[in-house]
Amino acid sequence: ARALGIEVPVHHSSVSKTLRVEIEEEFKQDNKLRAIVATSTLEMGIDIGDIDRVIFLEIPPSTASFLQRAGRAGRKGNKSSISVFVEDPQSLYNLLGILGMLSEGSVEPLLPSDHHLPLLGHQLIGLARTRGFLSAVDLAILKEAFPFKKVETEEFEILVNHLVKEAFLARRDLSIISGAATAEIVGSGKEKMDFVVLFPGGFEYSVQLNGHEIGKIHPAVLSSSSDDEVSFLLGGRSYLVKEVNSGRKTVNVIPGSSGKTPSWFGGASLMTKKFARSIRSSLNDLKIPDGVFLSSDASHMILDFLNNHQASSALISLSKLKKSIVIETFAGDMSNIFLSLCIKAVSGLKAVSANWHSVVVRNGADTDELHEMLSLISNMERGEISGLLSTYLLGTPKELRKQYDLFGEKLDKFVPDELLVKYVIHRLYDSSLLEELSEAIIVYPSDT
């Protein structure tokens, strides 16, 4: 840009709000400022005037996010012009998923929770603070809200007792009032900000190379490998994790080996099951939507990629890879994390990891035995699976907190662990994936 004499400012969350506003106003009003390099901070809700073109240097693992960003261009009756650069394998996977969903005319569905126990605790504290007290009638009305439809009376009582014990609430006759500890979280400073905004930013981990931030990753990166070494791609480059500071939410890294396959390819977003299944469909039968034009190089690259990355025709397949067994599902991050937890809870195996397309079981597991285990899990009742998962997660508190962190919330202090684990299982549970396990097949080397 400098060589062309073009000024290109940077717009992202680490830039101060004042400077971001200045950049937005200048871009909207000054003809000299023709381009901005931005993250998702310009994705929605900000008026920056007419944009001729949106250029993607990294492709999000979400059709909804892609369309939201692409929609910044082509307003006032003009067509959107979007250019996409594919720099790494995950971006190519993401492009295939987007092309597949665009050809179907679909985006990822919104799946709000109707059993949001941490949110109920948060709302009880906020309402007691603002209204002065809560009567039995108030509580009954609150329980009718959609996020709390599936909350049982016993769970509600456990939650209220927990909040009273922690002094967030107090009992006065037949009413509930605000407790002494509430003042600490609604007074001032960061605690107040976190409480008021409900789902605060900053749940991603800052990636630090030689003391400088080079990007952010989702905490699921720490679940993506059962090895001591965890690696991932960021900005098209491989990095190896050396140290994780959960308190500061930082990950110190060094450049990864080009010969080692990264255990994580994603960025700060998780991939849904619908998007992952769209990738699988495109791998087996790619359809290019109208209005999408591929350069000659891009066409050759995609064709070569498809020839070398055919997905199994079965919904679930098991294959041996050295000392590991790969369970290919193309079920997305959350569903595969759920399956990995089921395997851990049922078998006691520890070396189990998950990413958006597969679950990997290491340390010489037997393929036939694992196949039988998947069939066993598939035939279990929901209550039995939930009980096993609850026992496992309550016995490993760090694992429980790590899974809760996946949702990007900070409400766990408002709910006891016995209810937090129910919420985590509720959010992760995928009954359709469990049904698919009954039809899992073993793929032997001669079948590939």
mmCIF file of C-alpha atoms in Angstrom, residues 83 225 247:
data_model
loop_
_atom_site.group_PDB
_atom_site.id
_atom_site.type_symbol
_atom_site.label_atom_id
_atom_site.label_comp_id
_atom_site.label_asym_id
_atom_site.label_seq_id
_atom_site.Cartn_x
_atom_site.Cartn_y
_atom_site.Cartn_z
ATOM 1 C CA SER A 83 -12.481 -11.213 -3.481
ATOM 2 C CA SER A 225 -4.777 -32.435 20.917
ATOM 3 C CA GLY A 247 -5.528 -16.391 34.090
#
